[in-house]
Coordinates of N, CA and C and ligand atoms in Angstrom, one line a residue:
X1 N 25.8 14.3 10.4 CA 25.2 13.1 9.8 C 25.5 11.9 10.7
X2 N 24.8 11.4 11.1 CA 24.6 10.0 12.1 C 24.3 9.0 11.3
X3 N 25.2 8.5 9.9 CA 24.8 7.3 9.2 C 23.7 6.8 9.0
X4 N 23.1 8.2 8.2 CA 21.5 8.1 7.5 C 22.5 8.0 6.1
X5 N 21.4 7.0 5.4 CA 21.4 6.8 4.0 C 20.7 6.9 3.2
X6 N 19.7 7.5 3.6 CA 18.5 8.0 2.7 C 17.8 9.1 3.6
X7 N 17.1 10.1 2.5 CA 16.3 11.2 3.5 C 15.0 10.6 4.0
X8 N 14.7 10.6 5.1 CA 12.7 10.5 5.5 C 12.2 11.5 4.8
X9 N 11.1 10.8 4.3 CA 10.1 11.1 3.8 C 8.8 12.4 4.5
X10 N 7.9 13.1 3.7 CA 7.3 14.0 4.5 C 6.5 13.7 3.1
X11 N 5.2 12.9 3.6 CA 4.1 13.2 3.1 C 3.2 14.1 2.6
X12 N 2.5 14.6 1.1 CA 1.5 15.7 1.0 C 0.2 15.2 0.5
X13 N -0.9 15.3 0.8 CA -2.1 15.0 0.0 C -2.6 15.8 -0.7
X14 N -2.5 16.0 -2.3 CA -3.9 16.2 -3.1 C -4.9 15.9 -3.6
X15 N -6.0 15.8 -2.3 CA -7.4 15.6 -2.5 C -8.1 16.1 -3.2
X16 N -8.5 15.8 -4.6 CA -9.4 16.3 -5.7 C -10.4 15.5 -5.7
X17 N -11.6 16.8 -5.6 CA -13.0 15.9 -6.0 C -13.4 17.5 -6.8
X18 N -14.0 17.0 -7.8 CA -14.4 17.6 -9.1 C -13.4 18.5 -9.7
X19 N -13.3 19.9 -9.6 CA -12.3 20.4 -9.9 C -12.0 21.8 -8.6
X20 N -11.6 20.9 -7.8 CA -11.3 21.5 -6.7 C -10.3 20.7 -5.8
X21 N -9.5 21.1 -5.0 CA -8.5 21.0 -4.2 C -8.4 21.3 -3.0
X22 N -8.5 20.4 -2.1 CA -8.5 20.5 -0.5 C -7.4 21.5 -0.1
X23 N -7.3 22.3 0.7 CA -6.1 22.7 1.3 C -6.3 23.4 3.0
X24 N -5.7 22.9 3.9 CA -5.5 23.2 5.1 C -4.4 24.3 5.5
X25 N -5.2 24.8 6.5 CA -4.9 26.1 6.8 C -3.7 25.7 8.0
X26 N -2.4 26.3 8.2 CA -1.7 25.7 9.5 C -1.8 26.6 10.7
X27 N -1.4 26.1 11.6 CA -1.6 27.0 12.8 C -0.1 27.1 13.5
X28 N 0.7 26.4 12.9 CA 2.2 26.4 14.1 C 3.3 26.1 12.4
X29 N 5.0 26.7 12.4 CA 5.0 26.9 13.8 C 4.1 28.6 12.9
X30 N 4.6 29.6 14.0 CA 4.2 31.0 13.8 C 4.3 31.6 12.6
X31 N 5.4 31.6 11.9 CA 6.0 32.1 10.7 C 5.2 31.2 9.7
X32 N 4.3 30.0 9.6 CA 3.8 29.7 9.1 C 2.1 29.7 9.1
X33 N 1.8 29.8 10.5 CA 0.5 30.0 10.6 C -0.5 30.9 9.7
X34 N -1.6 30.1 9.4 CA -2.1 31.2 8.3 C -1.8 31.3 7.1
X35 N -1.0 30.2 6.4 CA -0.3 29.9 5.7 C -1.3 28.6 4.9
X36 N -1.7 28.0 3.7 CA -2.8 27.1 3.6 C -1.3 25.8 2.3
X37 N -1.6 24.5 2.9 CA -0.8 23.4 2.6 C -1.6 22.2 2.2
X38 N -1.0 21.7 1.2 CA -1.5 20.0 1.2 C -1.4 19.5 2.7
X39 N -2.3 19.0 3.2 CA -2.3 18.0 4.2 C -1.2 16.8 4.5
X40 N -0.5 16.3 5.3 CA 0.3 15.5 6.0 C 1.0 16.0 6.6
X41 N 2.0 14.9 6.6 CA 3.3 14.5 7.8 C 4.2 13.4 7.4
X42 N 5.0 13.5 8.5 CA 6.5 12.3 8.4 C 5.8 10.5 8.3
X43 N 6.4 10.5 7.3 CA 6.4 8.7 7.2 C 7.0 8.2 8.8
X44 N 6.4 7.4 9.3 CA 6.9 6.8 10.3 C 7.9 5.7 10.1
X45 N 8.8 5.4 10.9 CA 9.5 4.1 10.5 C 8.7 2.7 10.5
X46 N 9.0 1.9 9.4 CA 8.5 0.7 9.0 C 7.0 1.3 8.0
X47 N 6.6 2.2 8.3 CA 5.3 3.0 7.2 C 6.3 3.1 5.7
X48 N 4.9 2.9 4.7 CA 4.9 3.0 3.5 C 4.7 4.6 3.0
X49 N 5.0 5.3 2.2 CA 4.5 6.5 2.3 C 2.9 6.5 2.2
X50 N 2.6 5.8 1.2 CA 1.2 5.6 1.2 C 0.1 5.1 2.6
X51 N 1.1 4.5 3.4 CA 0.2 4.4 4.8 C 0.2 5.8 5.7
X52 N 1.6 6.1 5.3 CA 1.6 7.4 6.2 C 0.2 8.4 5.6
X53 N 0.0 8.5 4.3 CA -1.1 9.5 4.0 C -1.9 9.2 4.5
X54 N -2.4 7.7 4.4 CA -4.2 7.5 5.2 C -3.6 7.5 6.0
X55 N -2.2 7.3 7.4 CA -2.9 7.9 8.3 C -3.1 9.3 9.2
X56 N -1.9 10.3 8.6 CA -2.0 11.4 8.6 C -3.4 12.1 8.1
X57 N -4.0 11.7 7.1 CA -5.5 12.5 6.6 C -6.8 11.7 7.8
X58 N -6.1 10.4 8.2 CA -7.0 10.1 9.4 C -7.0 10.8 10.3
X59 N -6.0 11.1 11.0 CA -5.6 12.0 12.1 C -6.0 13.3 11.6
X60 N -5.2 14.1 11.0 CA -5.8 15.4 10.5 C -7.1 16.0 10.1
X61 N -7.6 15.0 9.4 CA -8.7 15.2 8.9 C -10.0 14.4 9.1
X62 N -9.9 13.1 9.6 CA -11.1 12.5 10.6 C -11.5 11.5 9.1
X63 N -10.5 11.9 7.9 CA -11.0 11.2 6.5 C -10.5 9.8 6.4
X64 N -11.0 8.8 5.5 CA -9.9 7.9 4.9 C -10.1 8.3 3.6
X65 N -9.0 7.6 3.0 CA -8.5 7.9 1.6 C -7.6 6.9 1.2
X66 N -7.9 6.0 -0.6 CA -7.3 5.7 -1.4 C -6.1 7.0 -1.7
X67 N -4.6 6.1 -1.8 CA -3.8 6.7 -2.3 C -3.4 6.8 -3.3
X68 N -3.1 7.7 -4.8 CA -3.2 7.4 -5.8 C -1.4 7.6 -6.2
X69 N -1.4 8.4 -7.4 CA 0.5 8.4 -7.8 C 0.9 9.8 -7.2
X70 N 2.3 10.3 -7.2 CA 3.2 11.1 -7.0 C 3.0 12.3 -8.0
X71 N 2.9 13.3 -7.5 CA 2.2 14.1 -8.4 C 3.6 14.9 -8.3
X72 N 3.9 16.4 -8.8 CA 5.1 17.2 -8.5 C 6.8 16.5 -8.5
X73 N 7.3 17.4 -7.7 CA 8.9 16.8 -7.9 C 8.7 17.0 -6.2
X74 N 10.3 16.5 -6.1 CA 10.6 16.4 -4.8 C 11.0 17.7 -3.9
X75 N 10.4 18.0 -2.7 CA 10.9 19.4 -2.0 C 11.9 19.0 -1.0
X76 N 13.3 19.4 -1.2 CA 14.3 19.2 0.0 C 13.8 20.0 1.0
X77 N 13.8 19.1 1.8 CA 13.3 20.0 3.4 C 14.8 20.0 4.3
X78 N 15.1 20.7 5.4 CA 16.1 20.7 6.1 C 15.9 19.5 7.0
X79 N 17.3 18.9 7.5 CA 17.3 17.8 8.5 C 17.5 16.6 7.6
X80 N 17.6 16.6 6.3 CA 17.4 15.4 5.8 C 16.0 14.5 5.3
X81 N 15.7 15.5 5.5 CA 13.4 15.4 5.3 C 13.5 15.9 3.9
X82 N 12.4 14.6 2.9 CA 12.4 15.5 1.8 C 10.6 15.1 1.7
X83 N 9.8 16.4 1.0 CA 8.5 16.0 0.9 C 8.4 15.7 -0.6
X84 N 7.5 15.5 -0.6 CA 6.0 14.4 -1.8 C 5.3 14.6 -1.3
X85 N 4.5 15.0 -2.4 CA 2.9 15.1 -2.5 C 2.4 13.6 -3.8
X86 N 1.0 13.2 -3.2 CA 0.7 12.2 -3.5 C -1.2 12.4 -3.6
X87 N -1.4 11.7 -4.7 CA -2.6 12.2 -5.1 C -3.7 11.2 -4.0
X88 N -4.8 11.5 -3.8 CA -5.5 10.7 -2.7 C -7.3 11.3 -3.1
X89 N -7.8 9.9 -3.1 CA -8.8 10.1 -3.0 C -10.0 9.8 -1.7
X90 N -10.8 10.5 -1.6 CA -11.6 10.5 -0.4 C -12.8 9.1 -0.3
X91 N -12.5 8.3 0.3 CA -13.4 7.4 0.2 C -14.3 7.1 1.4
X92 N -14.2 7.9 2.6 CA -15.1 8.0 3.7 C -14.8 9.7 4.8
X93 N -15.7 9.8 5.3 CA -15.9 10.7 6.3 C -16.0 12.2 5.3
X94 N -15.8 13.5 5.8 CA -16.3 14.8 5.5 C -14.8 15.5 6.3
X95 N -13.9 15.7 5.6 CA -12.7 16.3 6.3 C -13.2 17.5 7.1
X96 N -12.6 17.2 8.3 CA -12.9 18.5 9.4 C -11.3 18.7 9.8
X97 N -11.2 20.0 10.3 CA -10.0 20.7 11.1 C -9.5 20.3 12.1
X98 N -9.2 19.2 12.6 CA -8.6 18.4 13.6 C -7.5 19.1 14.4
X99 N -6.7 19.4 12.9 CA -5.0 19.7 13.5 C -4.7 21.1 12.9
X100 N -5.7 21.9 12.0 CA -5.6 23.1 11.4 C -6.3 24.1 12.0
X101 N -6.6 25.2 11.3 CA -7.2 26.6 11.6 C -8.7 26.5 10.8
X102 N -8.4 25.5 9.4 CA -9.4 25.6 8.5 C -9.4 25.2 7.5
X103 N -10.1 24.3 6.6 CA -9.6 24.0 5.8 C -10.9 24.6 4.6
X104 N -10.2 24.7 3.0 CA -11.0 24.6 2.4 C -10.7 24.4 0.9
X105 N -11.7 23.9 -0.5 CA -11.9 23.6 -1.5 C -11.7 25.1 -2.3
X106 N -10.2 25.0 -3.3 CA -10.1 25.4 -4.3 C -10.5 25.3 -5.6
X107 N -10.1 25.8 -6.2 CA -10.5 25.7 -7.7 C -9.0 26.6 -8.7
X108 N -9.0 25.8 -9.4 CA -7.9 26.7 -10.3 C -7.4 27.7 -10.0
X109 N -8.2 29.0 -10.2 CA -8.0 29.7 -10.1 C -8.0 30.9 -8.4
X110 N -9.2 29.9 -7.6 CA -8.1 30.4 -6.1 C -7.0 30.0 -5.9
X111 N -6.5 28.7 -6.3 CA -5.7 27.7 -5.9 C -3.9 28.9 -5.9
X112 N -4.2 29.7 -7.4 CA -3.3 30.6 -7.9 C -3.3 32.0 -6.8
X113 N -4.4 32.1 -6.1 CA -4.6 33.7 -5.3 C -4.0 33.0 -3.8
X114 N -4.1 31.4 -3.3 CA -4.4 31.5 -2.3 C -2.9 31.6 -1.9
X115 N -2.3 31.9 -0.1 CA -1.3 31.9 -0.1 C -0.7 30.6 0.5
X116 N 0.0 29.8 -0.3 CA 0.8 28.5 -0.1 C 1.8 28.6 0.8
X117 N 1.7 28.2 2.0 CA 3.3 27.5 2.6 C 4.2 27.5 1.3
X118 N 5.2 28.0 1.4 CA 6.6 27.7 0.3 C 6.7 26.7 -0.2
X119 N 6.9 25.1 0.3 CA 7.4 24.3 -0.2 C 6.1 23.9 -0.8
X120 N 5.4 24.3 -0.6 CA 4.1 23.6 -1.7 C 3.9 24.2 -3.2
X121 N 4.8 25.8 -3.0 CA 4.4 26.5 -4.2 C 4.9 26.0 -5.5
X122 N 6.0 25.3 -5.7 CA 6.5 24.6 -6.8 C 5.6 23.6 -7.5
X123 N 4.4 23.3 -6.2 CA 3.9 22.1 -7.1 C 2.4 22.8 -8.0
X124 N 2.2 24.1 -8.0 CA 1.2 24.8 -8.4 C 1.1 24.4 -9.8
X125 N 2.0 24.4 -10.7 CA 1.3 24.2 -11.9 C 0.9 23.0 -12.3
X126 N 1.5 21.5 -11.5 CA 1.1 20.5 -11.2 C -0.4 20.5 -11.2
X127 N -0.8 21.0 -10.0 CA -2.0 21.2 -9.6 C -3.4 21.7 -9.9
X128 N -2.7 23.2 -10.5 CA -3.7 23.3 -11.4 C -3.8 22.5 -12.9
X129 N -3.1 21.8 -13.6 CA -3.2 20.8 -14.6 C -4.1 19.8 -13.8
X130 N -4.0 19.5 -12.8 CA -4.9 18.3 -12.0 C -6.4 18.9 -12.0
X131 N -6.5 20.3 -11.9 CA -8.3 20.9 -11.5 C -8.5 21.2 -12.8
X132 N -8.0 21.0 -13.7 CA -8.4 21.3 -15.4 C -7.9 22.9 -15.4
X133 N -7.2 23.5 -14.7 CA -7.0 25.0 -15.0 C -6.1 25.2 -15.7
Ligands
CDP1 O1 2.9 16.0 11.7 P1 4.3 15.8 11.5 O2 5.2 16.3 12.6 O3 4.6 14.4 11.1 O4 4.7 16.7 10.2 P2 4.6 18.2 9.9 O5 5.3 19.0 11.0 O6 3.2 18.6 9.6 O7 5.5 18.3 8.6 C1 6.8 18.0 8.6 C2 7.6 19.1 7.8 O8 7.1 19.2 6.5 C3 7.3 20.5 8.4 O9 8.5 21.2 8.3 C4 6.3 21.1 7.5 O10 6.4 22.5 7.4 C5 6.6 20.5 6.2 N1 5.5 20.4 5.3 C6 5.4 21.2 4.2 O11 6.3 22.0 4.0 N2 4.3 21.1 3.3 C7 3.3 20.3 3.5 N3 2.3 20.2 2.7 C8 3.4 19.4 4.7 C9 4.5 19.5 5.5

């Protein structure tokens, strides 16, 4: 510990439009590839978490997006990183695979088949409560 006093933050987006759920496919590292995740990344220093999503879903996804509330609990990540996911809505562009393998629109009940990166899986029943499932 190098006289940190709080964890950094690690951004997640759940994009819902109708009753469906964005989720991106990863490519790195290996052990995760192939693996499908809420979209983002690390809050930058002086960034708000909420800046960090629009600009992480900018980058990643070529989108902008209103950022809405805190959906789930918090995932301790190693290093002192803890993630949040945060709810976001799409208010310009058509998300494309920038930084993924693939991305694509669940629904309840894929949402339950598909296979989640780990630290996302706790927020599942979150989630599906969010797509009406
Ligand atoms: O792009 P950036 O380097 O800012 O962040 P990242 O490497 O995409 O994510 C930082 C850490 O959070 C990594 O360990 C990711 O595996 C993790 N993460 C996650 O577990 N679930 C997400 N939905 C997003 C990130």
């Amino acid at each position: 510990m190098t006289g940190r006093t709080r964890d950094r933050e690690v951004v997640a987006a759940a994009v819902i439009q109708g009753r469906r759920l964005l989720l991106a496919q990863r490519t790195r590292p290996p052990e995760l590839a192939g693996l499908w995740e809420l979209p983002g990344g690390k809050v930058e220093p002086g960034e708000s978490p909420a800046d960090a999503v629009h600009r992480e879903l900018l980058e990643e996804l070529g989108v902008e997006v209103t950022v809405g509330e805190r959906i789930g609990a918090d995932v301790p990540l190693r290093d002192g990183l803890v993630l949040r996911a945060y709810r976001a809505e799409l208010i310009r562009g058509t998300p494309r695979a920038l930084d993924h393998a693939a991305l694509c629109w669940v629904d309840a009940r894929e949402l339950r088949e598909i296979a989640l990166v780990g630290n996302d899986r706790g927020w599942l029943p979150d989630l599906v409560t969010l797509l009406g499932g």
